[in-house]
PDB file of C-alpha atoms in Angstrom:
ATOM      1  CA  LYS A  20     194.865-230.675  22.149  1.00 66.00           C
ATOM      2  CA  ALA A  21     191.164-228.651  20.440  1.00 78.00           C
ATOM      3  CA  GLY A  22     187.921-228.556  22.535  1.00 91.00           C
ATOM      4  CA  VAL A  23     184.826-229.293  22.393  1.00 95.00           C
ATOM      5  CA  THR A  24     183.946-228.207  18.974  1.00 96.00           C
ATOM      6  CA  GLN A  25     179.905-227.324  18.160  1.00 97.00           C
ATOM      7  CA  THR A  26     178.537-225.851  14.737  1.00 96.00           C
ATOM      8  CA  PRO A  27     177.409-223.833  14.082  1.00 97.00           C
ATOM      9  CA  ARG A  28     177.813-220.390  16.334  1.00 95.00           C
ATOM     10  CA  TYR A  29     174.434-218.925  15.452  1.00 96.00           C
ATOM     11  CA  LEU A  30     171.375-220.694  13.942  1.00 96.00           C
ATOM     12  CA  ILE A  31     168.195-219.247  13.330  1.00 97.00           C
ATOM     13  CA  LYS A  32     164.547-221.142  12.675  1.00 97.00           C
ATOM     14  CA  THR A  33     160.922-221.194  12.194  1.00 97.00           C
ATOM     15  CA  ARG A  34     159.072-222.193  14.132  1.00 97.00           C
ATOM     16  CA  GLY A  35     157.309-226.180  13.555  1.00 97.00           C
ATOM     17  CA  GLN A  36     160.757-226.874  11.242  1.00 97.00           C
ATOM     18  CA  GLN A  37     163.477-228.638  12.398  1.00 97.00           C
ATOM     19  CA  VAL A  38     167.336-227.846  13.847  1.00 98.00           C
ATOM     20  CA  THR A  39     170.459-229.988  14.005  1.00 98.00           C
ATOM     21  CA  LEU A  40     174.102-229.720  15.434  1.00 98.00           C
ATOM     22  CA  SER A  41     176.887-230.937  16.000  1.00 98.00           C
ATOM     23  CA  CYS A  42     179.534-231.943  18.683  1.00 98.00           C
ATOM     24  CA  SER A  43     183.267-233.389  18.290  1.00 97.00           C
ATOM     25  CA  PRO A  44     184.491-233.994  21.751  1.00 96.00           C
ATOM     26  CA  ILE A  45     188.114-233.408  22.216  1.00 94.00           C
ATOM     27  CA  SER A  46     190.065-236.634  20.916  1.00 93.00           C
ATOM     28  CA  GLY A  47     190.806-238.868  23.120  1.00 89.00           C
ATOM     29  CA  HIS A  48     186.203-238.583  25.208  1.00 89.00           C
ATOM     30  CA  ARG A  49     183.839-240.900  24.557  1.00 89.00           C
ATOM     31  CA  SER A  50     181.584-239.195  26.587  1.00 89.00           C
ATOM     32  CA  VAL A  51     179.337-236.241  25.085  1.00 93.00           C
ATOM     33  CA  SER A  52     176.880-235.112  27.446  1.00 93.00           C
ATOM     34  CA  TRP A  53     173.994-232.148  26.437  1.00 96.00           C
ATOM     35  CA  TYR A  54     172.580-228.806  27.626  1.00 96.00           C
ATOM     36  CA  GLN A  55     170.540-225.980  27.017  1.00 97.00           C
ATOM     37  CA  GLN A  56     170.988-222.327  28.701  1.00 96.00           C
ATOM     38  CA  THR A  57     168.258-220.394  29.399  1.00 95.00           C
ATOM     39  CA  PRO A  58     167.668-216.883  30.844  1.00 91.00           C
ATOM     40  CA  GLY A  59     164.637-218.339  32.652  1.00 90.00           C
ATOM     41  CA  GLN A  60     164.981-222.172  33.047  1.00 92.00           C
ATOM     42  CA  GLY A  61     169.552-222.048  33.633  1.00 93.00           C
ATOM     43  CA  LEU A  62     171.310-224.362  32.167  1.00 95.00           C
ATOM     44  CA  GLN A  63     169.451-228.211  31.994  1.00 95.00           C
ATOM     45  CA  PHE A  64     170.573-231.777  31.374  1.00 93.00           C
ATOM     46  CA  LEU A  65     169.039-232.725  28.200  1.00 95.00           C
ATOM     47  CA  PHE A  66     171.125-236.085  27.704  1.00 92.00           C
ATOM     48  CA  GLU A  67     174.872-237.931  27.900  1.00 91.00           C
ATOM     49  CA  TYR A  68     176.280-240.707  25.560  1.00 92.00           C
ATOM     50  CA  PHE A  69     178.690-243.317  25.525  1.00 89.00           C
ATOM     51  CA  SER A  70     179.979-245.223  23.388  1.00 88.00           C
ATOM     52  CA  GLU A  71     177.414-244.603  21.579  1.00 92.00           C
ATOM     53  CA  THR A  72     174.814-245.540  23.713  1.00 91.00           C
ATOM     54  CA  GLN A  73     172.868-242.771  25.564  1.00 91.00           C
ATOM     55  CA  ARG A  74     172.682-243.183  29.025  1.00 86.00           C
ATOM     56  CA  ASN A  75     171.238-240.500  31.139  1.00 85.00           C
ATOM     57  CA  LYS A  76     168.315-238.264  29.696  1.00 89.00           C
ATOM     58  CA  GLY A  77     166.610-235.425  31.133  1.00 90.00           C
ATOM     59  CA  ASN A  78     163.168-233.992  31.511  1.00 90.00           C
ATOM     60  CA  PHE A  79     162.668-232.475  27.772  1.00 95.00           C
ATOM     61  CA  PRO A  80     159.953-233.373  25.591  1.00 95.00           C
ATOM     62  CA  GLY A  81     160.873-236.299  22.858  1.00 95.00           C
ATOM     63  CA  ARG A  82     161.335-233.217  20.114  1.00 97.00           C
ATOM     64  CA  PHE A  83     164.260-233.860  20.839  1.00 97.00           C
ATOM     65  CA  SER A  84     166.793-236.224  19.938  1.00 97.00           C
ATOM     66  CA  GLY A  85     170.564-236.973  19.793  1.00 97.00           C
ATOM     67  CA  ARG A  86     173.192-239.694  19.129  1.00 97.00           C
ATOM     68  CA  GLN A  87     176.220-240.933  18.923  1.00 96.00           C
ATOM     69  CA  PHE A  88     178.735-241.801  16.037  1.00 96.00           C
ATOM     70  CA  SER A  89     181.731-244.233  16.441  1.00 95.00           C
ATOM     71  CA  ASN A  90     183.959-241.862  15.926  1.00 93.00           C
ATOM     72  CA  SER A  91     182.212-239.530  19.175  1.00 93.00           C
ATOM     73  CA  ARG A  92     180.826-236.312  18.000  1.00 97.00           C
ATOM     74  CA  SER A  93     178.017-235.783  18.685  1.00 97.00           C
ATOM     75  CA  GLU A  94     174.608-234.739  17.019  1.00 98.00           C
ATOM     76  CA  MET A  95     171.520-233.042  18.584  1.00 98.00           C
ATOM     77  CA  ASN A  96     167.645-232.715  16.616  1.00 98.00           C
ATOM     78  CA  VAL A  97     164.955-230.342  17.862  1.00 97.00           C
ATOM     79  CA  SER A  98     161.744-231.343  15.862  1.00 95.00           C
ATOM     80  CA  THR A  99     159.092-229.159  15.183  1.00 96.00           C
ATOM     81  CA  LEU A 100     160.546-225.875  17.291  1.00 97.00           C
ATOM     82  CA  GLU A 101     158.928-224.027  19.871  1.00 97.00           C
ATOM     83  CA  LEU A 102     159.550-220.627  19.612  1.00 97.00           C
ATOM     84  CA  GLY A 103     160.256-221.154  24.202  1.00 96.00           C
ATOM     85  CA  ASP A 104     163.261-224.053  22.500  1.00 97.00           C
ATOM     86  CA  SER A 105     165.168-220.825  21.288  1.00 97.00           C
ATOM     87  CA  ALA A 106     167.894-221.311  24.036  1.00 97.00           C
ATOM     88  CA  LEU A 107     171.850-221.319  23.981  1.00 96.00           C
ATOM     89  CA  TYR A 108     172.735-225.339  23.187  1.00 97.00           C
ATOM     90  CA  LEU A 109     175.800-225.794  25.325  1.00 97.00           C
ATOM     91  CA  CYS A 110     178.541-229.517  24.441  1.00 96.00           C
ATOM     92  CA  ALA A 111     180.411-231.170  27.383  1.00 94.00           C
ATOM     93  CA  SER A 112     182.793-234.092  27.189  1.00 92.00           C
ATOM     94  CA  SER A 113     184.382-236.089  29.093  1.00 87.00           C
ATOM     95  CA  LEU A 114     186.953-239.485  29.669  1.00 79.00           C
ATOM     96  CA  GLY A 115     184.105-240.907  31.273  1.00 68.00           C
ATOM     97  CA  ALA A 116     186.388-241.957  34.721  1.00 52.00           C
ATOM     98  CA  GLU A 117     187.526-237.692  34.374  1.00 50.00           C
ATOM     99  CA  GLU A 118     186.974-235.727  36.884  1.00 61.00           C
ATOM    100  CA  LYS A 119     185.357-232.581  34.038  1.00 79.00           C
ATOM    101  CA  LEU A 120     183.480-231.825  31.726  1.00 87.00           C
ATOM    102  CA  PHE A 121     185.095-229.635  29.771  1.00 92.00           C
ATOM    103  CA  PHE A 122     182.222-227.485  27.072  1.00 94.00           C
ATOM    104  CA  GLY A 123     181.936-226.363  24.045  1.00 95.00           C
ATOM    105  CA  SER A 124     181.684-222.250  23.301  1.00 94.00           C
ATOM    106  CA  GLY A 125     177.583-223.996  22.289  1.00 95.00           C
ATOM    107  CA  THR A 126     175.674-222.556  19.421  1.00 97.00           C
ATOM    108  CA  GLN A 127     173.276-220.115  20.258  1.00 96.00           C
ATOM    109  CA  LEU A 128     169.328-221.510  18.534  1.00 97.00           C
ATOM    110  CA  SER A 129     166.822-217.951  17.641  1.00 97.00           C
ATOM    111  CA  VAL A 130     163.331-219.714  17.401  1.00 97.00           C
ATOM    112  CA  LEU A 131     161.521-216.661  15.118  1.00 96.00           C
TER     113      LEU A 131
ATOM    114  CA  GLU B  15     164.435-234.071  42.647  1.00 75.00           C
ATOM    115  CA  LEU B  16     167.283-232.731  43.200  1.00 82.00           C
ATOM    116  CA  LYS B  17     167.503-229.219  43.391  1.00 91.00           C
ATOM    117  CA  VAL B  18     170.828-226.468  44.243  1.00 95.00           C
ATOM    118  CA  GLU B  19     170.663-223.068  45.413  1.00 96.00           C
ATOM    119  CA  GLN B  20     172.831-221.246  45.044  1.00 97.00           C
ATOM    120  CA  ASN B  21     172.831-217.457  46.987  1.00 96.00           C
ATOM    121  CA  PRO B  22     172.914-214.688  46.189  1.00 97.00           C
ATOM    122  CA  LEU B  23     172.341-214.579  42.834  1.00 96.00           C
ATOM    123  CA  PHE B  24     173.374-211.062  42.062  1.00 96.00           C
ATOM    124  CA  LEU B  25     176.480-210.183  43.685  1.00 93.00           C
ATOM    125  CA  SER B  26     178.395-206.245  43.090  1.00 94.00           C
ATOM    126  CA  MET B  27     180.954-205.307  45.681  1.00 91.00           C
ATOM    127  CA  GLN B  28     184.152-203.330  45.301  1.00 93.00           C
ATOM    128  CA  GLU B  29     188.034-204.043  45.020  1.00 95.00           C
ATOM    129  CA  GLY B  30     189.665-205.581  47.658  1.00 95.00           C
ATOM    130  CA  LYS B  31     185.858-206.955  49.313  1.00 95.00           C
ATOM    131  CA  ASN B  32     185.984-210.486  50.351  1.00 96.00           C
ATOM    132  CA  TYR B  33     183.123-212.497  50.275  1.00 95.00           C
ATOM    133  CA  THR B  34     180.864-215.784  50.260  1.00 97.00           C
ATOM    134  CA  ILE B  35     178.126-217.356  47.278  1.00 97.00           C
ATOM    135  CA  TYR B  36     177.070-220.086  48.998  1.00 98.00           C
ATOM    136  CA  CYS B  37     175.583-223.361  46.989  1.00 97.00           C
ATOM    137  CA  ASN B  38     172.974-226.015  48.489  1.00 96.00           C
ATOM    138  CA  TYR B  39     171.764-228.615  47.145  1.00 94.00           C
ATOM    139  CA  SER B  40     169.206-231.420  48.094  1.00 91.00           C
ATOM    140  CA  THR B  41     170.823-234.916  47.934  1.00 79.00           C
ATOM    141  CA  THR B  42     173.402-236.625  49.018  1.00 76.00           C
ATOM    142  CA  SER B  43     176.473-236.399  46.554  1.00 74.00           C
ATOM    143  CA  ASP B  44     179.968-236.395  46.911  1.00 73.00           C
ATOM    144  CA  ARG B  45     181.429-234.585  43.088  1.00 84.00           C
ATOM    145  CA  LEU B  46     180.237-231.554  43.467  1.00 90.00           C
ATOM    146  CA  TYR B  47     181.964-228.232  40.719  1.00 93.00           C
ATOM    147  CA  TRP B  48     182.062-225.327  40.360  1.00 96.00           C
ATOM    148  CA  TYR B  49     181.982-223.156  36.659  1.00 96.00           C
ATOM    149  CA  ARG B  50     182.789-220.049  35.689  1.00 97.00           C
ATOM    150  CA  GLN B  51     180.897-218.087  33.363  1.00 95.00           C
ATOM    151  CA  ASP B  52     181.355-215.314  30.839  1.00 94.00           C
ATOM    152  CA  PRO B  53     179.374-212.603  28.703  1.00 89.00           C
ATOM    153  CA  GLY B  54     178.257-214.515  26.192  1.00 84.00           C
ATOM    154  CA  LYS B  55     181.388-217.579  26.475  1.00 88.00           C
ATOM    155  CA  SER B  56     181.281-221.772  27.501  1.00 89.00           C
ATOM    156  CA  LEU B  57     181.475-222.584  30.876  1.00 93.00           C
ATOM    157  CA  GLU B  58     185.051-222.666  32.269  1.00 93.00           C
ATOM    158  CA  SER B  59     185.734-225.446  34.876  1.00 91.00           C
ATOM    159  CA  LEU B  60     187.919-223.796  37.953  1.00 95.00           C
ATOM    160  CA  PHE B  61     187.198-226.642  40.811  1.00 93.00           C
ATOM    161  CA  VAL B  62     186.320-229.992  41.240  1.00 90.00           C
ATOM    162  CA  LEU B  63     185.088-230.651  44.648  1.00 90.00           C
ATOM    163  CA  LEU B  64     185.356-235.052  45.632  1.00 83.00           C
ATOM    164  CA  SER B  65     184.304-235.945  49.316  1.00 81.00           C
ATOM    165  CA  ASN B  66     183.118-233.748  52.301  1.00 82.00           C
ATOM    166  CA  GLY B  67     186.056-231.502  53.318  1.00 85.00           C
ATOM    167  CA  ALA B  68     187.657-231.220  50.446  1.00 88.00           C
ATOM    168  CA  VAL B  69     189.518-227.347  50.188  1.00 92.00           C
ATOM    169  CA  LYS B  70     190.802-226.455  47.131  1.00 94.00           C
ATOM    170  CA  GLN B  71     192.259-222.702  45.950  1.00 96.00           C
ATOM    171  CA  GLU B  72     193.600-221.378  43.048  1.00 95.00           C
ATOM    172  CA  GLY B  73     194.495-217.334  42.934  1.00 95.00           C
ATOM    173  CA  ARG B  74     192.475-215.678  45.041  1.00 96.00           C
ATOM    174  CA  LEU B  75     188.843-218.291  44.823  1.00 97.00           C
ATOM    175  CA  MET B  76     188.753-221.039  47.383  1.00 98.00           C
ATOM    176  CA  ALA B  77     185.666-223.721  47.632  1.00 97.00           C
ATOM    177  CA  SER B  78     185.077-226.445  50.728  1.00 96.00           C
ATOM    178  CA  LEU B  79     182.686-228.995  50.549  1.00 94.00           C
ATOM    179  CA  ASP B  80     180.462-230.320  53.208  1.00 92.00           C
ATOM    180  CA  THR B  81     178.384-233.077  51.897  1.00 89.00           C
ATOM    181  CA  LYS B  82     176.401-233.853  55.656  1.00 90.00           C
ATOM    182  CA  ALA B  83     175.465-230.270  55.281  1.00 92.00           C
ATOM    183  CA  ARG B  84     174.949-230.425  51.400  1.00 92.00           C
ATOM    184  CA  LEU B  85     176.701-227.542  50.706  1.00 95.00           C
ATOM    185  CA  SER B  86     180.070-225.638  48.899  1.00 96.00           C
ATOM    186  CA  THR B  87     181.278-222.269  49.091  1.00 97.00           C
ATOM    187  CA  LEU B  88     182.458-220.063  47.315  1.00 98.00           C
ATOM    188  CA  HIS B  89     185.277-217.602  48.961  1.00 97.00           C
ATOM    189  CA  ILE B  90     186.377-214.491  46.655  1.00 96.00           C
ATOM    190  CA  THR B  91     189.843-212.784  48.515  1.00 96.00           C
ATOM    191  CA  ALA B  92     190.063-208.817  47.831  1.00 95.00           C
ATOM    192  CA  ALA B  93     188.081-209.154  43.980  1.00 94.00           C
ATOM    193  CA  VAL B  94     189.762-207.733  40.857  1.00 95.00           C
ATOM    194  CA  HIS B  95     187.947-207.139  38.267  1.00 95.00           C
ATOM    195  CA  ASP B  96     189.077-209.946  36.549  1.00 95.00           C
ATOM    196  CA  LEU B  97     186.932-211.657  38.857  1.00 96.00           C
ATOM    197  CA  SER B  98     183.381-210.926  37.003  1.00 96.00           C
ATOM    198  CA  ALA B  99     181.338-213.301  35.422  1.00 97.00           C
ATOM    199  CA  THR B 100     178.465-215.276  35.717  1.00 97.00           C
ATOM    200  CA  TYR B 101     180.129-218.909  38.686  1.00 98.00           C
ATOM    201  CA  PHE B 102     178.111-221.550  38.397  1.00 97.00           C
ATOM    202  CA  CYS B 103     178.075-224.692  41.222  1.00 97.00           C
ATOM    203  CA  ALA B 104     176.678-228.271  39.851  1.00 94.00           C
ATOM    204  CA  VAL B 105     176.012-230.926  41.659  1.00 91.00           C
ATOM    205  CA  ASP B 106     176.884-235.556  39.949  1.00 84.00           C
ATOM    206  CA  PRO B 107     173.184-237.243  41.606  1.00 77.00           C
ATOM    207  CA  GLY B 108     174.127-240.234  39.671  1.00 68.00           C
ATOM    208  CA  TYR B 109     178.348-241.094  40.757  1.00 55.00           C
ATOM    209  CA  SER B 110     178.408-244.489  41.162  1.00 50.00           C
ATOM    210  CA  GLY B 111     182.656-244.706  41.498  1.00 52.00           C
ATOM    211  CA  SER B 112     183.043-245.583  38.397  1.00 51.00           C
ATOM    212  CA  GLY B 113     183.338-242.014  36.035  1.00 56.00           C
ATOM    213  CA  ASN B 114     180.840-239.333  36.596  1.00 58.00           C
ATOM    214  CA  THR B 115     177.664-239.786  34.568  1.00 64.00           C
ATOM    215  CA  GLY B 116     178.069-236.564  32.590  1.00 67.00           C
ATOM    216  CA  LYS B 117     174.866-235.468  33.865  1.00 82.00           C
ATOM    217  CA  LEU B 118     175.803-232.123  36.202  1.00 88.00           C
ATOM    218  CA  ILE B 119     172.460-230.122  37.820  1.00 91.00           C
ATOM    219  CA  PHE B 120     173.083-226.822  38.219  1.00 95.00           C
ATOM    220  CA  GLY B 121     172.702-223.793  40.830  1.00 96.00           C
ATOM    221  CA  GLN B 122     170.528-220.943  39.698  1.00 96.00           C
ATOM    222  CA  GLY B 123     174.541-218.835  38.960  1.00 97.00           C
ATOM    223  CA  THR B 124     175.939-216.767  40.733  1.00 97.00           C
ATOM    224  CA  THR B 125     176.630-213.189  38.794  1.00 97.00           C
ATOM    225  CA  LEU B 126     179.490-211.132  40.288  1.00 96.00           C
ATOM    226  CA  GLN B 127     180.147-207.439  39.639  1.00 96.00           C
ATOM    227  CA  VAL B 128     182.889-206.034  40.857  1.00 95.00           C
ATOM    228  CA  LYS B 129     183.245-202.203  40.999  1.00 93.00           C
ATOM    229  CA  PRO B 130     187.302-201.045  40.578  1.00 86.00           C
TER     230      PRO B 130
END
């Protein structure tokens, strides 16, 4: 079956703009979580959605938001972009009761 | 705040040698994961360790979990070049028995370089 799909693969934005990233989980998976990966901070948890409800949120400012649709697809939005938001954004899905997360290939965001 | 620390952070070794990567975490958790990441790629799940004393093996890699010591190890046996990658351990601090919460706290990663 198809894996976790993230679009777009690469994005270049300028400071102050906003961006929306998309994630399609593995068919049947109801949990979608987002992570930010940077060389300096490593992998950091952003938030997790299950059946359209945000269950967990990491320590990120309110500029970072997300949502999940009824088909489990998820979007992540970052408003008023800052240079420090440049990172690889990874989405992961799971059944919820499964024991591991399946990660997508990520969206590489560059803020200029 | 839960912290997950790996050591070493960088490991250069010759093919055929053995070595161990250590993962320490600062709070109780019965669920620990190991992932592999190749440059420019996403994370690939290697092992899920669910209880104290759990040991899992796949090829030249073996992972174990000691929840009392809050320590997991990833042992590499007779390393080969194909094992060159960055290895992450991650802990689920919120596991409640009804499934994972999707929130993982990752270690810094250990970059393994295996030289021919």
